């Protein structure tokens, strides 16, 4: 790991950090900027919240919208993708027999929200199934076949969380047909993919800035096309302002992360912007090959279009064949001070690895050695079937 950038990001140098995509981390300078906003707010909390905060939050939202290339009037602050999804679902008039479509690669918390809202209305959740390594045509066909005349919302992951696959959203949106609302879960996209968001053809798009754009946690943007009606999950004083102003004040809370988001976006640019993303992509591609070679596994049948800074590495046959084996495997690695994401998908085990600014080529050798040690000493044998 790069010691200078580890210090810049405030990370424990004794831990191998290979899972930036899970929760992200704001650089120390960005965290200090957020702390400065908290200090300012607490010097005169009444005036800050009553008079100053509204304009500051709106200005921060405009900066985030500029980074994403969207109209600020169609960009609403939310604290994470889960909150944005809940706002969209809460704004749907679901009825018995309606269907909500997602995929088998969808993020777990989003699927929880879909099932909850479907159950309340007597609706159903339909999952489009496609394997790891599916072609774009296969992904599009899976979504299209999952839709019907009863479909009221289609949720498409721009980058799938468990399998680090870039999904052809525009093609899927075109395939599901007109009149079917589409929501893009873009949790991993900001700072990784230079998308033209409006051109994807979706009705809603939600992206976290705190993963790959280096903002404080709790800063995400919900974009909705003109004419789409969305109500925030928290109904508070500014509800009558409509979209997006009604999202700016979810009651009294710590808005420092939103106000410091511009600092995170500036840090992303200072590190090299899209050139840095290309470098991370090259690094994680090399790291994927290093780990696979050390474990003696093949890289065939993996995502054809992987996330720029994330990759899957298959685990040897028989390791992580069921979901209940994932946590023990993670704990065994974490006890070795290795942070990475074990995944079980369709009965096969993988490691989802990442490359962030502080990672170096040697990190993947260290990961491979840690996994080989687990397998050789039998610590992972209990996770086999």
Coordinates of C-alpha atoms in Angstrom, one line a residue:
X1 CA 0.0 0.0 0.0
X2 CA 1.1 3.5 -0.7
X3 CA 2.0 5.0 2.8
X4 CA 1.5 8.6 1.7
X5 CA -2.0 8.0 0.4
X6 CA -2.8 5.7 3.3
X7 CA -2.1 8.6 5.6
X8 CA -4.0 11.0 3.3
X9 CA -7.1 8.7 3.6
X10 CA -6.5 8.2 7.3
X11 CA -6.5 4.4 7.0
X12 CA -4.9 1.9 9.4
X13 CA -1.5 1.1 7.8
X14 CA -1.5 -2.4 9.5
X15 CA -4.6 -3.4 7.6
X16 CA -4.7 -4.5 3.9
X17 CA -7.6 -2.4 2.4
X18 CA -9.0 -4.0 -0.8
X19 CA -12.7 -3.2 -0.4
X20 CA -13.1 0.5 -1.1
X21 CA -16.3 -0.1 -2.9
X22 CA -18.2 -1.3 0.2
X23 CA -18.3 1.9 2.3
X24 CA -15.7 4.2 0.7
X25 CA -13.6 6.5 2.8
X26 CA -13.3 10.3 2.6
X27 CA -9.7 11.6 2.7
X28 CA -8.6 13.3 5.9
X29 CA -8.8 16.7 4.3
X30 CA -12.4 16.2 3.3
X31 CA -13.3 14.9 6.8
X32 CA -11.7 18.0 8.2
X33 CA -13.8 20.2 5.9
X34 CA -16.9 18.5 7.2
X35 CA -15.7 19.0 10.7
X36 CA -15.3 22.7 9.9
X37 CA -18.9 22.9 8.8
X38 CA -20.0 21.2 12.1
X39 CA -18.0 23.7 14.0
X40 CA -19.6 26.6 12.1
X41 CA -23.1 25.2 12.7
X42 CA -22.5 24.8 16.4
X43 CA -21.2 28.3 16.9
X44 CA -24.7 29.6 16.2
X45 CA -27.0 26.7 15.6
X46 CA -30.2 28.7 15.5
X47 CA -29.1 31.1 12.8
X48 CA -27.1 28.5 10.9
X49 CA -30.1 26.1 10.6
X50 CA -32.8 28.8 10.2
X51 CA -31.1 31.2 7.8
X52 CA -27.9 30.0 6.3
X53 CA -28.3 26.2 5.8
X54 CA -30.9 26.3 2.9
X55 CA -28.7 28.3 0.5
X56 CA -25.6 26.3 1.5
X57 CA -27.2 23.0 0.8
X58 CA -28.6 24.2 -2.5
X59 CA -25.2 25.4 -3.6
X60 CA -23.6 22.0 -2.6
X61 CA -26.3 20.2 -4.6
X62 CA -25.6 22.4 -7.6
X63 CA -21.9 21.5 -7.3
X64 CA -22.7 17.7 -7.1
X65 CA -25.1 18.0 -10.1
X66 CA -22.3 19.7 -12.1
X67 CA -19.9 16.8 -11.3
X68 CA -22.6 14.3 -12.5
X69 CA -23.5 16.4 -15.6
X70 CA -27.2 16.8 -14.7
X71 CA -29.6 19.7 -14.3
X72 CA -29.5 20.8 -10.6
X73 CA -33.3 21.3 -10.7
X74 CA -33.6 17.5 -11.2
X75 CA -31.0 16.5 -8.6
X76 CA -32.1 15.9 -5.0
X77 CA -29.9 15.2 -2.0
X78 CA -30.4 11.8 -0.3
X79 CA -28.1 10.2 2.2
X80 CA -27.5 7.0 0.3
X81 CA -29.0 4.8 -2.5
X82 CA -31.2 3.0 0.0
X83 CA -32.9 6.3 1.0
X84 CA -33.4 7.2 -2.7
X85 CA -34.9 3.9 -3.6
X86 CA -37.3 4.2 -0.6
X87 CA -38.4 7.6 -1.8
X88 CA -39.2 6.3 -5.3
X89 CA -41.0 3.2 -4.0
X90 CA -42.9 5.3 -1.5
X91 CA -44.1 7.5 -4.3
X92 CA -45.5 4.6 -6.3
X93 CA -49.2 3.8 -6.1
X94 CA -48.8 0.1 -6.0
X95 CA -51.8 -2.2 -6.1
X96 CA -52.4 -5.9 -5.6
X97 CA -51.1 -7.9 -8.6
X98 CA -48.5 -5.3 -9.6
X99 CA -44.9 -6.4 -10.1
X100 CA -41.5 -4.9 -9.3
X101 CA -38.6 -6.2 -11.3
X102 CA -35.0 -6.4 -10.2
X103 CA -32.2 -8.9 -10.9
X104 CA -30.6 -11.7 -9.1
X105 CA -27.5 -9.5 -8.9
X106 CA -29.3 -6.7 -7.1
X107 CA -28.1 -5.2 -3.9
X108 CA -29.5 -6.9 -0.8
X109 CA -30.9 -3.8 0.9
X110 CA -32.7 -2.6 -2.3
X111 CA -34.3 -6.1 -2.6
X112 CA -35.4 -5.8 1.1
X113 CA -37.1 -2.5 0.2
X114 CA -38.7 -3.9 -2.9
X115 CA -40.1 -6.9 -1.0
X116 CA -41.4 -4.7 1.8
X117 CA -43.3 -2.4 -0.4
X118 CA -44.6 -5.2 -2.6
X119 CA -45.9 -7.1 0.5
X120 CA -47.8 -4.1 1.8
X121 CA -49.6 -3.7 -1.5
X122 CA -50.1 -7.4 -2.4
X123 CA -47.6 -6.9 -5.3
X124 CA -44.7 -9.2 -6.3
X125 CA -41.0 -8.9 -6.9
X126 CA -39.8 -10.6 -10.1
X127 CA -36.1 -11.3 -10.5
X128 CA -34.3 -11.3 -13.9
X129 CA -31.8 -14.1 -13.7
X130 CA -28.5 -14.1 -15.6
X131 CA -25.2 -15.8 -14.8
X132 CA -21.8 -14.2 -13.9
X133 CA -20.2 -13.6 -17.3
X134 CA -23.5 -13.1 -19.2
X135 CA -23.3 -11.1 -22.4
X136 CA -25.0 -7.8 -22.7
X137 CA -27.6 -9.4 -24.9
X138 CA -28.3 -12.1 -22.3
X139 CA -28.7 -9.4 -19.6
X140 CA -31.1 -7.4 -21.7
X141 CA -33.1 -10.5 -22.6
X142 CA -33.3 -11.5 -18.9
X143 CA -34.8 -8.1 -17.9
X144 CA -37.2 -8.1 -20.9
X145 CA -38.5 -11.5 -20.1
X146 CA -39.1 -10.6 -16.5
X147 CA -41.3 -7.7 -17.4
X148 CA -45.0 -7.9 -18.1
X149 CA -48.1 -5.7 -18.4
X150 CA -48.2 -5.7 -14.6
X151 CA -44.7 -4.2 -14.2
X152 CA -44.7 -0.9 -12.3
X153 CA -41.0 -0.4 -11.8
X154 CA -37.8 -1.9 -13.1
X155 CA -34.6 -1.5 -10.9
X156 CA -31.4 -1.9 -12.9
X157 CA -27.9 -1.9 -11.3
X158 CA -25.5 0.2 -13.2
X159 CA -22.7 -1.7 -11.5
X160 CA -23.8 -4.8 -9.7
X161 CA -22.6 -4.9 -6.1
X162 CA -22.0 -8.7 -5.6
X163 CA -20.5 -9.4 -9.1
X164 CA -18.9 -6.0 -10.1
X165 CA -20.6 -6.1 -13.5
X166 CA -21.4 -3.1 -15.6
X167 CA -25.0 -3.5 -16.8
X168 CA -26.0 -2.0 -20.2
X169 CA -28.7 0.2 -18.7
X170 CA -29.7 2.1 -21.9
X171 CA -30.2 -1.1 -23.7
X172 CA -32.2 -2.6 -20.9
X173 CA -34.4 0.5 -20.6
X174 CA -35.1 0.4 -24.3
X175 CA -36.0 -3.3 -24.1
X176 CA -38.5 -3.1 -21.2
X177 CA -40.6 -0.8 -23.3
X178 CA -42.2 2.7 -23.0
X179 CA -44.4 3.5 -20.0
X180 CA -42.5 1.3 -17.6
X181 CA -40.7 3.4 -15.0
X182 CA -37.0 2.5 -14.6
X183 CA -34.8 3.2 -11.6
X184 CA -31.0 2.9 -11.9
X185 CA -29.2 1.8 -8.7
X186 CA -25.9 3.6 -9.5
X187 CA -24.3 3.2 -6.0
X188 CA -20.9 2.5 -7.5
X189 CA -21.1 4.7 -10.6
X190 CA -20.1 8.3 -9.5
X191 CA -16.4 8.6 -9.9
X192 CA -16.1 5.3 -11.7
X193 CA -18.2 5.7 -14.9
X194 CA -18.5 9.0 -16.9
X195 CA -22.2 8.4 -17.7
X196 CA -24.5 10.8 -19.5
X197 CA -27.2 10.1 -16.9
X198 CA -30.1 11.6 -18.8
X199 CA -29.2 9.6 -21.9
X200 CA -29.6 6.3 -20.1
X201 CA -33.4 6.6 -20.7
X202 CA -34.3 5.9 -17.0
X203 CA -36.9 7.8 -14.9
X204 CA -34.7 7.8 -11.8
X205 CA -31.0 7.4 -11.1
X206 CA -29.4 7.3 -7.6
X207 CA -25.7 7.4 -7.0
X208 CA -23.5 7.5 -3.9
X209 CA -20.8 10.1 -4.0
X210 CA -19.1 8.6 -0.9
X211 CA -17.7 5.5 -2.6
X212 CA -15.6 6.5 -5.6
X213 CA -15.9 10.3 -5.5
X214 CA -14.4 10.6 -2.0
X215 CA -17.1 12.7 -0.3
X216 CA -18.2 12.1 3.3
X217 CA -20.6 9.2 3.9
X218 CA -24.3 10.3 3.7
X219 CA -23.9 12.2 0.4
X220 CA -25.8 10.8 -2.6
X221 CA -27.9 12.3 -5.4
X222 CA -31.3 11.2 -6.7
X223 CA -31.9 12.3 -10.3
X224 CA -35.4 12.1 -11.7
X225 CA -36.5 13.0 -15.2
X226 CA -38.6 16.0 -15.7
X227 CA -42.2 15.2 -14.9
X228 CA -41.4 12.4 -12.5
X229 CA -43.0 12.9 -9.1
X230 CA -41.0 11.8 -6.1
X231 CA -41.6 12.6 -2.4
X232 CA -38.9 12.4 0.2
X233 CA -39.0 9.7 2.8
X234 CA -38.9 12.3 5.5
X235 CA -41.7 14.8 5.2
X236 CA -40.6 18.1 6.9
X237 CA -40.9 21.9 6.7
X238 CA -39.9 22.3 3.0
X239 CA -42.2 19.7 1.6
X240 CA -44.2 22.3 -0.3
X241 CA -41.1 23.4 -2.2
X242 CA -41.5 20.2 -4.3
X243 CA -38.6 18.5 -6.1
X244 CA -35.7 18.8 -5.3
X245 CA -35.9 21.4 -2.5
X246 CA -38.2 19.2 -0.4
X247 CA -35.3 16.8 0.0
X248 CA -32.8 19.4 1.3
X249 CA -34.1 19.5 4.9
X250 CA -35.0 16.0 6.3
X251 CA -35.6 17.5 9.7
X252 CA -32.7 18.6 12.0
X253 CA -29.6 16.6 11.2
X254 CA -25.9 16.9 10.5
X255 CA -25.7 18.2 6.9
X256 CA -21.9 18.6 7.1
X257 CA -21.3 15.7 4.7
X258 CA -23.4 17.4 2.0
X259 CA -21.7 20.7 2.5
X260 CA -18.2 19.1 2.3
X261 CA -19.1 17.1 -0.8
X262 CA -17.5 19.7 -3.1
X263 CA -14.2 19.1 -1.2
X264 CA -14.4 15.3 -2.0
X265 CA -15.1 16.0 -5.6
X266 CA -12.2 18.4 -5.8
X267 CA -10.0 15.7 -4.2
X268 CA -11.1 13.2 -6.8
X269 CA -10.1 15.7 -9.6
X270 CA -6.8 16.5 -7.9
X271 CA -5.9 12.8 -7.7
X272 CA -6.2 12.6 -11.5
X273 CA -9.9 12.3 -12.3
X274 CA -10.6 9.9 -15.1
X275 CA -6.9 9.3 -15.7
X276 CA -6.7 8.0 -12.2
X277 CA -9.7 5.8 -12.7
X278 CA -7.9 4.3 -15.8
X279 CA -4.8 3.7 -13.6
X280 CA -6.9 2.0 -10.9
X281 CA -8.5 -0.2 -13.6
X282 CA -5.1 -1.3 -14.9
X283 CA -4.0 -2.0 -11.3
X284 CA -7.0 -4.1 -10.3
X285 CA -6.8 -6.0 -13.6
X286 CA -3.2 -7.0 -12.9
X287 CA -4.1 -7.8 -9.3
X288 CA -7.0 -10.0 -10.4
X289 CA -4.5 -12.0 -12.5
X290 CA -2.0 -12.2 -9.7
X291 CA -4.5 -13.6 -7.2
X292 CA -6.0 -16.0 -9.7
X293 CA -2.6 -17.3 -10.6
X294 CA -1.7 -17.8 -7.0
X295 CA -4.9 -19.7 -6.2
X296 CA -4.8 -21.8 -9.4
X297 CA -8.1 -20.6 -10.7
X298 CA -9.3 -19.6 -14.1
X299 CA -10.6 -16.1 -15.1
X300 CA -13.0 -17.5 -17.7
X301 CA -16.7 -16.9 -17.4
X302 CA -16.3 -13.7 -15.4
X303 CA -18.1 -10.4 -16.1
X304 CA -17.4 -9.3 -19.7
X305 CA -17.6 -5.7 -18.7
X306 CA -16.4 -5.4 -15.2
X307 CA -16.5 -2.3 -13.0
X308 CA -13.5 -0.1 -13.7
X309 CA -12.0 -0.4 -10.2
X310 CA -13.5 -3.7 -9.0
X311 CA -13.0 -7.3 -10.1
X312 CA -14.1 -10.8 -9.2
X313 CA -11.6 -13.6 -8.5
X314 CA -13.0 -17.1 -8.3
X315 CA -12.2 -19.1 -5.2
X316 CA -11.2 -22.8 -5.6
X317 CA -14.0 -25.3 -6.1
X318 CA -15.9 -26.1 -2.9
X319 CA -15.1 -22.8 -1.1
X320 CA -18.1 -20.6 -0.3
X321 CA -20.8 -22.7 -1.9
X322 CA -23.6 -21.2 0.3
X323 CA -24.3 -17.7 1.7
X324 CA -24.0 -18.8 5.3
X325 CA -20.3 -19.5 4.7
X326 CA -19.4 -16.0 3.7
X327 CA -19.2 -14.3 7.1
X328 CA -16.9 -17.0 8.7
X329 CA -14.6 -16.7 5.6
X330 CA -14.6 -12.9 5.9
X331 CA -13.8 -13.1 9.7
X332 CA -10.9 -15.5 9.0
X333 CA -9.4 -13.0 6.6
X334 CA -10.1 -10.0 8.8
X335 CA -8.3 -11.7 11.7
X336 CA -5.3 -11.6 9.4
X337 CA -6.0 -7.8 9.0
X338 CA -7.1 -8.3 5.4
X339 CA -10.3 -6.5 4.3
X340 CA -11.8 -7.8 1.2
X341 CA -15.3 -8.9 0.1
X342 CA -16.0 -12.6 -0.1
X343 CA -19.0 -13.4 -2.3
X344 CA -21.2 -16.4 -2.8
X345 CA -23.2 -16.2 -6.0
X346 CA -25.2 -19.0 -7.6
X347 CA -23.4 -21.5 -5.4
X348 CA -19.8 -20.4 -6.4
X349 CA -17.4 -18.5 -4.2
X350 CA -15.5 -15.3 -5.3
X351 CA -13.5 -12.5 -3.8
X352 CA -14.5 -9.0 -4.9
X353 CA -11.3 -7.0 -5.0
X354 CA -10.8 -3.3 -5.6
X355 CA -8.1 -0.8 -6.5
X356 CA -8.2 2.6 -4.8
X357 CA -5.6 5.4 -4.8
X358 CA -3.8 3.9 -1.8
X359 CA -3.4 0.4 -3.3
X360 CA -0.3 -1.0 -5.0
X361 CA 0.6 -4.2 -6.9
X362 CA 2.0 -5.8 -3.8
X363 CA -1.3 -5.7 -2.0
X364 CA -2.7 -8.4 -4.3
X365 CA 0.3 -10.7 -3.5
X366 CA -0.4 -10.2 0.2
X367 CA -4.1 -11.1 -0.4
X368 CA -3.2 -14.2 -2.3
X369 CA -0.8 -15.3 0.4
X370 CA -3.5 -14.8 3.1
X371 CA -6.1 -16.8 1.2
X372 CA -3.7 -19.6 0.4
X373 CA -2.7 -19.8 4.1
X374 CA -6.4 -20.1 5.1
X375 CA -6.9 -22.9 2.6
X376 CA -3.7 -24.7 3.4
X377 CA -4.2 -24.8 7.1
X378 CA -7.8 -25.8 6.8
X379 CA -9.3 -22.6 8.4
X380 CA -11.7 -22.4 5.5
X381 CA -12.4 -26.1 5.3
X382 CA -15.5 -25.6 7.5
X383 CA -16.8 -23.4 4.7
X384 CA -16.6 -26.2 2.2
X385 CA -19.2 -28.7 1.3

